């Protein structure tokens, strides 16, 4: 058996090596990031990369408890906390779920055939998420569902690197039309002015920006509405549009539903923005959510005076590089 000092030294050395690696990676990533707050981005990236220290800490807690360096209670506490954070950092964010719902959009007349829509939201490609591994998983799962079309309800970015078009190239493998609107992070609320960078990345990767545009389908119309926080969510003109078909509205912030005017048929809005809380903790998540959605949206289907809104928990992360009890989700909505 190795002497106690040698084994302890191996752990300490691993902490030092990982810390140096994490700091260097955070610095390099920040240098490639489109941001107006370099230090803030660096701190966020430090949290992302230094989280790898949790892995040796997990094993060290067992060893330190065994040799008596930690008390039994200290060892158990550090082990459980490390295991929880490792799950929230390295496991749940990569466990992409698929959720199915059915919704009757054609209240007066049934559709000629059901339409399957894949809803993505909040990919937040940038500091924490949306990189090659996750995007490949998302594209694979979307294609397995064979939707008629895909909609992306904004927040594509989270201070992305300057190679955004290259990162999004995986989306070319989606075997259905992809329609999109921007979210608040894409519109500099908060975030850097990356509208031109994002517009180019979407265009070269076959994603159609439909903000302020209408897409015609046999039994309904899809309309893209701009972001609420960016002041682009005016829908007062909608009653003047043709009303012979029901409307499917794509808009990032679910609170936008409060601005939908009275229409001939009840529309459905598809949104994201909330992440479902991203980290589900008692009391704390509910407090934070009050700042995210004034109308109390979190996840799932909500009914309002003039429209219904479905809120996706999305797939990405902001603020902290964790998801806990809110796994990234692709929503498959069957319209009839």
CSV table of N, CA and C in Angstrom, one decimal, residues 17-174:
chain,number,residue,atom,x,y,z
A,17,UNK,N,-3.3,20.7,-10.9
A,17,UNK,CA,-3.3,20.6,-12.4
A,17,UNK,C,-4.6,20.9,-13.0
A,18,UNK,N,-5.7,20.5,-12.4
A,18,UNK,CA,-7.0,20.8,-12.9
A,18,UNK,C,-7.3,22.3,-12.8
A,19,UNK,N,-6.9,22.9,-11.7
A,19,UNK,CA,-7.2,24.3,-11.5
A,19,UNK,C,-6.4,25.1,-12.5
A,20,UNK,N,-5.1,24.8,-12.8
A,20,UNK,CA,-4.3,25.5,-13.8
A,20,UNK,C,-5.0,25.3,-15.2
A,21,UNK,N,-5.4,24.1,-15.5
A,21,UNK,CA,-6.0,23.8,-16.8
A,21,UNK,C,-7.3,24.6,-16.9
A,22,UNK,N,-8.1,24.6,-15.8
A,22,UNK,CA,-9.4,25.3,-15.9
A,22,UNK,C,-9.2,26.8,-16.1
A,23,UNK,N,-8.3,27.4,-15.4
A,23,UNK,CA,-8.0,28.8,-15.5
A,23,UNK,C,-7.6,29.2,-17.0
A,24,UNK,N,-6.7,28.3,-17.5
A,24,UNK,CA,-6.2,28.6,-18.8
A,24,UNK,C,-7.3,28.4,-19.9
A,25,UNK,N,-8.1,27.4,-19.7
A,25,UNK,CA,-9.2,27.2,-20.7
A,25,UNK,C,-10.2,28.3,-20.6
A,26,UNK,N,-10.5,28.8,-19.4
A,26,UNK,CA,-11.4,29.9,-19.2
A,26,UNK,C,-10.9,31.2,-19.9
A,27,UNK,N,-9.6,31.4,-19.8
A,27,UNK,CA,-8.9,32.5,-20.4
A,27,UNK,C,-9.0,32.4,-21.9
A,28,UNK,N,-8.6,31.3,-22.5
A,28,UNK,CA,-8.6,31.1,-23.9
A,28,UNK,C,-10.0,31.2,-24.5
A,29,UNK,N,-11.0,30.6,-23.8
A,29,UNK,CA,-12.4,30.6,-24.3
A,29,UNK,C,-12.9,32.1,-24.3
A,30,UNK,N,-12.6,32.8,-23.2
A,30,UNK,CA,-13.0,34.2,-23.1
A,30,UNK,C,-12.4,35.0,-24.3
A,31,UNK,N,-11.2,34.7,-24.6
A,31,UNK,CA,-10.6,35.5,-25.7
A,31,UNK,C,-11.3,35.4,-27.1
A,32,UNK,N,-12.0,34.3,-27.2
A,32,UNK,CA,-12.7,34.0,-28.5
A,32,UNK,C,-14.2,34.4,-28.4
A,33,UNK,N,-14.7,34.9,-27.2
A,33,UNK,CA,-16.1,35.1,-27.0
A,33,UNK,C,-16.5,36.5,-27.4
A,34,UNK,N,-17.7,36.6,-28.0
A,34,UNK,CA,-18.3,37.9,-28.3
A,34,UNK,C,-19.0,38.4,-27.0
A,35,UNK,N,-18.4,39.4,-26.4
A,35,UNK,CA,-18.9,39.8,-25.1
A,35,UNK,C,-18.6,41.3,-24.9
A,36,UNK,N,-19.4,41.9,-24.1
A,36,UNK,CA,-19.1,43.3,-23.7
A,36,UNK,C,-18.6,43.4,-22.2
A,37,UNK,N,-18.6,42.2,-21.6
A,37,UNK,CA,-18.1,42.1,-20.2
A,37,UNK,C,-17.1,41.0,-20.1
A,38,UNK,N,-15.8,41.2,-20.6
A,38,UNK,CA,-14.8,40.2,-20.6
A,38,UNK,C,-14.6,39.5,-19.2
A,39,UNK,N,-14.5,40.4,-18.2
A,39,UNK,CA,-14.2,39.8,-16.8
A,39,UNK,C,-15.4,38.9,-16.4
A,40,UNK,N,-16.6,39.4,-16.6
A,40,UNK,CA,-17.8,38.6,-16.2
A,40,UNK,C,-17.8,37.3,-17.0
A,41,UNK,N,-17.5,37.3,-18.2
A,41,UNK,CA,-17.5,36.1,-19.0
A,41,UNK,C,-16.4,35.1,-18.5
A,42,UNK,N,-15.2,35.7,-18.1
A,42,UNK,CA,-14.1,34.9,-17.6
A,42,UNK,C,-14.6,34.2,-16.3
A,43,UNK,N,-15.3,34.9,-15.4
A,43,UNK,CA,-15.7,34.3,-14.2
A,43,UNK,C,-16.7,33.2,-14.4
A,44,UNK,N,-17.6,33.4,-15.4
A,44,UNK,CA,-18.6,32.3,-15.7
A,44,UNK,C,-17.9,31.1,-16.3
A,45,UNK,N,-16.9,31.4,-17.1
A,45,UNK,CA,-16.1,30.2,-17.7
A,45,UNK,C,-15.3,29.6,-16.6
A,46,UNK,N,-14.8,30.3,-15.7
A,46,UNK,CA,-14.1,29.7,-14.5
A,46,UNK,C,-15.0,28.7,-13.8
A,47,UNK,N,-16.2,29.1,-13.6
A,47,UNK,CA,-17.2,28.2,-12.9
A,47,UNK,C,-17.4,26.9,-13.7
A,48,UNK,N,-17.4,27.1,-15.1
A,48,UNK,CA,-17.7,26.0,-16.0
A,48,UNK,C,-16.5,25.0,-16.0
A,49,UNK,N,-15.3,25.5,-16.1
A,49,UNK,CA,-14.1,24.6,-16.2
A,49,UNK,C,-13.6,24.2,-14.8
A,50,UNK,N,-13.7,25.0,-13.8
A,50,UNK,CA,-13.2,24.6,-12.5
A,50,UNK,C,-14.2,23.5,-11.8
A,51,UNK,N,-15.3,23.4,-12.4
A,51,UNK,CA,-16.3,22.4,-11.9
A,51,UNK,C,-15.7,21.0,-12.1
A,52,UNK,N,-14.7,20.8,-12.9
A,52,UNK,CA,-14.0,19.5,-13.1
A,52,UNK,C,-13.3,19.1,-11.8
A,53,UNK,N,-13.0,20.1,-10.9
A,53,UNK,CA,-12.4,19.8,-9.6
A,53,UNK,C,-13.4,18.9,-8.7
A,54,UNK,N,-14.6,18.9,-9.0
A,54,UNK,CA,-15.6,18.1,-8.3
A,54,UNK,C,-15.3,16.6,-8.4
A,55,UNK,N,-14.7,16.2,-9.5
A,55,UNK,CA,-14.5,14.8,-9.7
A,55,UNK,C,-13.5,14.2,-8.7
A,56,UNK,N,-12.2,14.8,-8.6
A,56,UNK,CA,-11.3,14.3,-7.6
A,56,UNK,C,-11.8,14.6,-6.2
A,57,UNK,N,-12.5,15.7,-6.0
A,57,UNK,CA,-13.0,16.0,-4.7
A,57,UNK,C,-14.0,14.9,-4.2
A,58,UNK,N,-14.8,14.3,-5.1
A,58,UNK,CA,-15.6,13.2,-4.7
A,58,UNK,C,-14.9,12.0,-4.1
A,59,UNK,N,-13.8,11.6,-4.8
A,59,UNK,CA,-13.0,10.5,-4.4
A,59,UNK,C,-12.1,10.9,-3.2
A,60,UNK,N,-11.7,12.1,-3.1
A,60,UNK,CA,-10.9,12.5,-2.0
A,60,UNK,C,-11.7,12.5,-0.7
A,61,UNK,N,-13.0,12.8,-0.8
A,61,UNK,CA,-13.9,12.8,0.4
A,61,UNK,C,-14.0,11.4,1.0
A,62,UNK,N,-14.0,10.4,0.1
A,62,UNK,CA,-14.0,9.0,0.6
A,62,UNK,C,-12.7,8.7,1.3
A,63,UNK,N,-11.6,9.0,0.6
A,63,UNK,CA,-10.3,8.7,1.1
A,63,UNK,C,-10.0,9.4,2.5
A,64,UNK,N,-10.3,10.7,2.5
A,64,UNK,CA,-10.1,11.5,3.7
A,64,UNK,C,-10.9,11.0,4.9
A,65,UNK,N,-12.1,10.5,4.6
A,65,UNK,CA,-12.9,10.0,5.7
A,65,UNK,C,-12.4,8.6,6.1
A,66,UNK,N,-11.8,7.9,5.2
A,66,UNK,CA,-11.2,6.6,5.6
A,66,UNK,C,-10.0,6.7,6.4
A,67,UNK,N,-9.1,7.7,6.2
A,67,UNK,CA,-7.9,7.8,7.0
A,67,UNK,C,-8.1,8.7,8.2
A,68,UNK,N,-9.3,9.3,8.3
A,68,UNK,CA,-9.6,10.1,9.5
A,68,UNK,C,-9.2,11.6,9.3
A,69,UNK,N,-8.9,12.0,8.1
A,69,UNK,CA,-8.6,13.4,7.9
A,69,UNK,C,-9.9,14.2,7.9
A,70,UNK,N,-11.0,13.7,7.5
A,70,UNK,CA,-12.3,14.2,7.7
A,70,UNK,C,-13.1,13.4,8.7
A,71,UNK,N,-14.0,14.0,9.4
A,71,UNK,CA,-14.9,13.2,10.2
A,71,UNK,C,-15.9,12.5,9.3
A,72,UNK,N,-16.6,11.5,9.9
A,72,UNK,CA,-17.5,10.7,9.1
A,72,UNK,C,-18.6,11.7,8.5
A,73,UNK,N,-19.1,12.6,9.3
A,73,UNK,CA,-20.2,13.5,8.8
A,73,UNK,C,-19.6,14.4,7.8
A,74,UNK,N,-18.4,14.9,7.9
A,74,UNK,CA,-17.8,15.8,6.9
A,74,UNK,C,-17.6,15.1,5.6
A,75,UNK,N,-17.1,13.8,5.7
A,75,UNK,CA,-16.9,13.0,4.5
A,75,UNK,C,-18.2,12.8,3.8
A,76,UNK,N,-19.2,12.4,4.5
A,76,UNK,CA,-20.5,12.1,3.9
A,76,UNK,C,-21.1,13.4,3.2
A,77,UNK,N,-21.0,14.5,3.9
A,77,UNK,CA,-21.6,15.8,3.4
A,77,UNK,C,-20.8,16.2,2.1
A,78,UNK,N,-19.5,16.1,2.1
A,78,UNK,CA,-18.7,16.5,0.9
A,78,UNK,C,-19.0,15.6,-0.2
A,79,UNK,N,-19.1,14.3,0.1
A,79,UNK,CA,-19.3,13.3,-1.0
A,79,UNK,C,-20.7,13.5,-1.6
A,80,UNK,N,-21.7,13.7,-0.8
A,80,UNK,CA,-23.1,13.9,-1.3
A,80,UNK,C,-23.2,15.2,-2.1
A,81,UNK,N,-22.6,16.3,-1.6
A,81,UNK,CA,-22.7,17.6,-2.3
A,81,UNK,C,-21.9,17.5,-3.6
A,82,UNK,N,-20.7,16.8,-3.6
A,82,UNK,CA,-20.0,16.7,-4.9
A,82,UNK,C,-20.7,15.9,-5.9
A,83,UNK,N,-21.3,14.8,-5.4
A,83,UNK,CA,-22.1,13.9,-6.3
A,83,UNK,C,-23.3,14.6,-6.9
A,84,UNK,N,-24.0,15.4,-6.1
A,84,UNK,CA,-25.1,16.2,-6.6
A,84,UNK,C,-24.7,17.2,-7.7
A,85,UNK,N,-23.6,17.9,-7.4
A,85,UNK,CA,-23.1,18.9,-8.3
A,85,UNK,C,-22.6,18.3,-9.6
A,86,UNK,N,-21.9,17.1,-9.5
A,86,UNK,CA,-21.4,16.4,-10.7
A,86,UNK,C,-22.6,16.0,-11.6
A,87,UNK,N,-23.7,15.5,-10.9
A,87,UNK,CA,-24.9,15.1,-11.7
A,87,UNK,C,-25.4,16.4,-12.4
A,88,UNK,N,-25.6,17.5,-11.7
A,88,UNK,CA,-26.2,18.7,-12.3
A,88,UNK,C,-25.3,19.3,-13.4
A,89,UNK,N,-24.0,19.1,-13.3
A,89,UNK,CA,-23.0,19.7,-14.2
A,89,UNK,C,-22.7,18.8,-15.4
A,90,UNK,N,-22.5,17.5,-15.2
A,90,UNK,CA,-22.0,16.7,-16.2
A,90,UNK,C,-23.0,15.7,-16.8
A,91,UNK,N,-24.1,15.4,-16.1
A,91,UNK,CA,-25.0,14.3,-16.5
A,91,UNK,C,-26.3,14.9,-17.0
A,92,UNK,N,-27.1,15.6,-16.2
A,92,UNK,CA,-28.4,16.1,-16.6
A,92,UNK,C,-28.4,17.0,-17.8
A,93,UNK,N,-27.4,17.9,-17.9
A,93,UNK,CA,-27.4,18.8,-19.1
A,93,UNK,C,-27.2,18.1,-20.4
A,94,UNK,N,-26.8,16.8,-20.4
A,94,UNK,CA,-26.5,16.1,-21.6
A,94,UNK,C,-27.6,15.0,-21.8
A,95,UNK,N,-28.6,14.9,-20.9
A,95,UNK,CA,-29.6,14.0,-21.0
A,95,UNK,C,-30.9,14.6,-21.6
A,96,UNK,N,-30.8,14.6,-23.0
A,96,UNK,CA,-31.9,15.3,-23.7
A,96,UNK,C,-33.2,14.5,-23.8
A,97,UNK,N,-34.3,15.0,-23.2
A,97,UNK,CA,-35.5,14.3,-23.2
A,97,UNK,C,-36.4,14.7,-24.4
A,98,UNK,N,-37.4,13.9,-24.8
A,98,UNK,CA,-38.3,14.3,-25.8
A,98,UNK,C,-39.7,14.1,-25.1
A,99,UNK,N,-40.5,15.2,-25.2
A,99,UNK,CA,-41.8,15.2,-24.6
A,99,UNK,C,-42.9,15.4,-25.7
A,100,UNK,N,-44.0,14.6,-25.7
A,100,UNK,CA,-45.0,14.7,-26.7
A,100,UNK,C,-46.3,15.3,-26.1
A,101,UNK,N,-46.9,16.2,-26.8
A,101,UNK,CA,-48.2,16.7,-26.4
A,101,UNK,C,-49.1,16.8,-27.6
A,102,UNK,N,-50.4,16.8,-27.4
A,102,UNK,CA,-51.4,17.0,-28.5
A,102,UNK,C,-52.2,18.3,-28.2
A,103,UNK,N,-52.5,19.0,-29.3
A,103,UNK,CA,-53.2,20.2,-29.2
A,103,UNK,C,-54.1,20.4,-30.4
A,104,UNK,N,-55.4,20.7,-30.1
A,104,UNK,CA,-56.4,20.9,-31.1
A,104,UNK,C,-56.4,22.4,-31.5
A,105,UNK,N,-55.7,22.8,-32.5
A,105,UNK,CA,-55.6,24.1,-33.0
A,105,UNK,C,-56.8,24.5,-33.9
A,106,UNK,N,-57.3,23.5,-34.7
A,106,UNK,CA,-58.4,23.8,-35.5
A,106,UNK,C,-59.7,23.5,-34.8
A,107,UNK,N,-60.1,24.5,-34.0
A,107,UNK,CA,-61.3,24.3,-33.1
A,107,UNK,C,-62.6,24.1,-33.9
A,108,UNK,N,-62.7,24.9,-35.0
A,108,UNK,CA,-63.9,24.8,-35.8
A,108,UNK,C,-63.9,23.7,-36.8
A,109,UNK,N,-62.8,23.4,-37.3
A,109,UNK,CA,-62.7,22.3,-38.4
A,109,UNK,C,-61.4,21.6,-38.2
A,110,UNK,N,-61.5,20.2,-38.2
A,110,UNK,CA,-60.3,19.4,-38.0
A,110,UNK,C,-59.3,19.6,-39.1
A,111,UNK,N,-58.1,19.4,-38.9
A,111,UNK,CA,-57.0,19.5,-39.9
A,111,UNK,C,-57.2,18.4,-40.9
A,112,UNK,N,-56.7,18.6,-42.1
A,112,UNK,CA,-56.7,17.6,-43.1
A,112,UNK,C,-55.9,16.4,-42.6
A,113,UNK,N,-54.8,16.7,-42.0
A,113,UNK,CA,-54.0,15.6,-41.3
A,113,UNK,C,-53.3,16.2,-40.2
A,114,UNK,N,-53.0,15.5,-39.1
A,114,UNK,CA,-52.3,16.0,-38.0
A,114,UNK,C,-50.9,16.6,-38.4
A,115,UNK,N,-50.4,17.6,-37.8
A,115,UNK,CA,-49.1,18.2,-38.1
A,115,UNK,C,-48.2,18.1,-36.9
A,116,UNK,N,-47.1,17.6,-37.1
A,116,UNK,CA,-46.1,17.3,-36.0
A,116,UNK,C,-45.1,18.5,-36.0
A,117,UNK,N,-45.0,19.2,-34.9
A,117,UNK,CA,-44.1,20.3,-34.8
A,117,UNK,C,-43.0,20.0,-33.7
A,118,UNK,N,-41.7,20.1,-34.0
A,118,UNK,CA,-40.7,20.0,-33.0
A,118,UNK,C,-40.3,21.4,-32.5
A,119,UNK,N,-40.5,21.6,-31.2
A,119,UNK,CA,-40.2,22.9,-30.6
A,119,UNK,C,-38.9,22.8,-29.9
A,120,UNK,N,-37.9,23.7,-30.3
A,120,UNK,CA,-36.6,23.8,-29.6
A,120,UNK,C,-36.6,25.3,-29.0
A,121,UNK,N,-35.9,25.4,-27.9
A,121,UNK,CA,-35.8,26.8,-27.3
A,121,UNK,C,-34.5,26.9,-26.5
A,122,UNK,N,-34.0,28.1,-26.4
A,122,UNK,CA,-32.9,28.4,-25.4
A,122,UNK,C,-31.8,27.4,-25.6
A,123,UNK,N,-31.3,27.3,-26.8
A,123,UNK,CA,-30.1,26.5,-27.0
A,123,UNK,C,-28.9,27.1,-26.3
A,124,UNK,N,-28.8,28.5,-26.2
A,124,UNK,CA,-27.8,29.2,-25.6
A,124,UNK,C,-26.4,28.7,-25.9
A,125,UNK,N,-26.1,28.7,-27.2
A,125,UNK,CA,-24.8,28.3,-27.7
A,125,UNK,C,-23.8,29.4,-27.3
A,126,UNK,N,-22.8,29.0,-26.5
A,126,UNK,CA,-21.9,30.0,-26.0
A,126,UNK,C,-21.1,29.5,-24.8
A,127,UNK,N,-21.2,30.2,-23.7
A,127,UNK,CA,-20.3,29.9,-22.5
A,127,UNK,C,-20.5,28.5,-22.0
A,128,UNK,N,-21.7,28.0,-21.9
A,128,UNK,CA,-21.9,26.8,-21.1
A,128,UNK,C,-22.5,25.6,-22.0
A,129,UNK,N,-23.2,25.9,-23.0
A,129,UNK,CA,-24.0,24.8,-23.7
A,129,UNK,C,-24.1,25.0,-25.2
A,130,UNK,N,-24.7,24.0,-25.8
A,130,UNK,CA,-25.0,24.1,-27.2
A,130,UNK,C,-23.8,23.8,-28.1
A,131,UNK,N,-22.9,23.1,-27.6
A,131,UNK,CA,-21.7,22.7,-28.4
A,131,UNK,C,-21.9,21.4,-29.2
A,132,UNK,N,-20.9,20.9,-29.8
A,132,UNK,CA,-21.1,19.8,-30.8
A,132,UNK,C,-21.8,18.6,-30.3
A,133,UNK,N,-21.4,18.2,-29.1
A,133,UNK,CA,-22.0,16.9,-28.5
A,133,UNK,C,-23.5,17.1,-28.3
A,134,UNK,N,-23.9,18.2,-27.7
A,134,UNK,CA,-25.3,18.4,-27.4
A,134,UNK,C,-26.1,18.6,-28.7
A,135,UNK,N,-25.6,19.4,-29.6
A,135,UNK,CA,-26.3,19.7,-30.9
A,135,UNK,C,-26.5,18.4,-31.7
A,136,UNK,N,-25.5,17.6,-31.7
A,136,UNK,CA,-25.7,16.3,-32.5
A,136,UNK,C,-26.8,15.4,-31.9
A,137,UNK,N,-26.8,15.4,-30.5
A,137,UNK,CA,-27.9,14.7,-29.8
A,137,UNK,C,-29.3,15.2,-30.2
A,138,UNK,N,-29.4,16.6,-30.2
A,138,UNK,CA,-30.7,17.2,-30.5
A,138,UNK,C,-31.1,16.9,-31.9
A,139,UNK,N,-30.2,17.1,-32.8
A,139,UNK,CA,-30.5,16.8,-34.2
A,139,UNK,C,-30.9,15.4,-34.5
A,140,UNK,N,-30.2,14.4,-33.8
A,140,UNK,CA,-30.5,13.0,-34.0
A,140,UNK,C,-31.9,12.7,-33.4
A,141,UNK,N,-32.3,13.3,-32.3
A,141,UNK,CA,-33.6,13.0,-31.7
A,141,UNK,C,-34.7,13.7,-32.4
A,142,UNK,N,-34.4,14.9,-33.0
A,142,UNK,CA,-35.5,15.5,-33.8
A,142,UNK,C,-35.7,14.7,-35.0
A,143,UNK,N,-34.7,14.2,-35.7
A,143,UNK,CA,-34.9,13.5,-36.9
A,143,UNK,C,-35.6,12.1,-36.7
A,144,UNK,N,-35.4,11.5,-35.5
A,144,UNK,CA,-36.1,10.3,-35.2
A,144,UNK,C,-37.6,10.5,-35.1
A,145,UNK,N,-38.0,11.8,-34.7
A,145,UNK,CA,-39.4,12.1,-34.5
A,145,UNK,C,-40.1,12.4,-35.9
A,146,UNK,N,-39.3,12.7,-36.9
A,146,UNK,CA,-39.8,13.0,-38.3
A,146,UNK,C,-40.9,14.1,-38.2
A,147,UNK,N,-40.6,15.3,-37.7
A,147,UNK,CA,-41.6,16.3,-37.6
A,147,UNK,C,-41.8,16.9,-39.0
A,148,UNK,N,-43.0,17.6,-39.2
A,148,UNK,CA,-43.3,18.3,-40.4
A,148,UNK,C,-42.4,19.5,-40.5
A,149,UNK,N,-42.2,20.2,-39.4
A,149,UNK,CA,-41.2,21.3,-39.4
A,149,UNK,C,-40.7,21.5,-38.0
A,150,UNK,N,-39.7,22.3,-37.8
A,150,UNK,CA,-39.1,22.6,-36.5
A,150,UNK,C,-39.2,24.1,-36.3
A,151,UNK,N,-39.5,24.5,-35.1
A,151,UNK,CA,-39.5,25.9,-34.7
A,151,UNK,C,-38.5,26.1,-33.5
A,152,UNK,N,-37.7,27.2,-33.6
A,152,UNK,CA,-36.8,27.5,-32.5
A,152,UNK,C,-37.2,28.8,-31.9
A,153,UNK,N,-37.6,28.8,-30.6
A,153,UNK,CA,-38.2,29.9,-29.9
A,153,UNK,C,-37.2,30.8,-29.3
A,154,UNK,N,-36.1,31.1,-30.0
A,154,UNK,CA,-35.2,32.2,-29.6
A,154,UNK,C,-34.2,31.8,-28.5
A,155,UNK,N,-33.4,32.8,-28.1
A,155,UNK,CA,-32.2,32.6,-27.3
A,155,UNK,C,-31.3,31.5,-27.8
A,156,UNK,N,-30.9,31.7,-29.0
A,156,UNK,CA,-29.9,30.9,-29.7
A,156,UNK,C,-28.5,31.0,-28.9
A,157,UNK,N,-28.2,32.1,-28.4
A,157,UNK,CA,-26.9,32.4,-27.9
A,157,UNK,C,-26.8,32.7,-26.5
A,158,UNK,N,-25.5,32.6,-26.0
A,158,UNK,CA,-25.2,33.1,-24.6
A,158,UNK,C,-23.7,33.5,-24.7
A,159,UNK,N,-23.5,34.7,-25.2
A,159,UNK,CA,-22.1,35.1,-25.4
A,159,UNK,C,-21.3,34.1,-26.2
A,160,UNK,N,-21.7,33.8,-27.5
A,160,UNK,CA,-21.0,32.8,-28.2
A,160,UNK,C,-19.6,33.1,-28.7
A,161,UNK,N,-18.9,32.1,-29.1
A,161,UNK,CA,-17.6,32.4,-29.7
A,161,UNK,C,-17.8,32.9,-31.1
A,162,UNK,N,-16.7,33.5,-31.7
A,162,UNK,CA,-16.9,34.1,-33.0
A,162,UNK,C,-17.0,33.1,-34.2
A,163,UNK,N,-17.0,31.8,-33.9
A,163,UNK,CA,-17.2,30.7,-34.9
A,163,UNK,C,-18.6,30.2,-34.9
A,164,UNK,N,-19.6,31.0,-34.6
A,164,UNK,CA,-21.0,30.6,-34.4
A,164,UNK,C,-21.5,29.8,-35.6
A,165,UNK,N,-21.3,30.3,-36.8
A,165,UNK,CA,-21.8,29.7,-38.0
A,165,UNK,C,-21.2,28.3,-38.2
A,166,UNK,N,-20.0,28.1,-37.8
A,166,UNK,CA,-19.4,26.7,-37.8
A,166,UNK,C,-20.0,25.8,-36.8
A,167,UNK,N,-20.3,26.3,-35.6
A,167,UNK,CA,-20.9,25.5,-34.6
A,167,UNK,C,-22.3,25.1,-35.0
A,168,UNK,N,-23.1,26.0,-35.7
A,168,UNK,CA,-24.5,25.7,-36.0
A,168,UNK,C,-24.6,24.8,-37.3
A,169,UNK,N,-23.5,24.5,-37.9
A,169,UNK,CA,-23.5,23.7,-39.2
A,169,UNK,C,-24.2,22.4,-39.0
A,170,UNK,N,-24.2,21.8,-37.8
A,170,UNK,CA,-24.8,20.5,-37.5
A,170,UNK,C,-26.3,20.6,-37.8
A,171,UNK,N,-26.9,21.8,-37.7
A,171,UNK,CA,-28.3,21.9,-37.9
A,171,UNK,C,-28.7,21.6,-39.4
A,172,UNK,N,-27.8,21.6,-40.3
A,172,UNK,CA,-28.1,21.3,-41.7
A,172,UNK,C,-28.5,19.9,-41.8
A,173,UNK,N,-28.3,19.0,-40.8
A,173,UNK,CA,-28.7,17.6,-40.9
A,173,UNK,C,-30.1,17.4,-40.4
A,174,UNK,N,-30.8,18.5,-40.0
A,174,UNK,CA,-32.2,18.3,-39.6
A,174,UNK,C,-33.0,18.1,-40.9
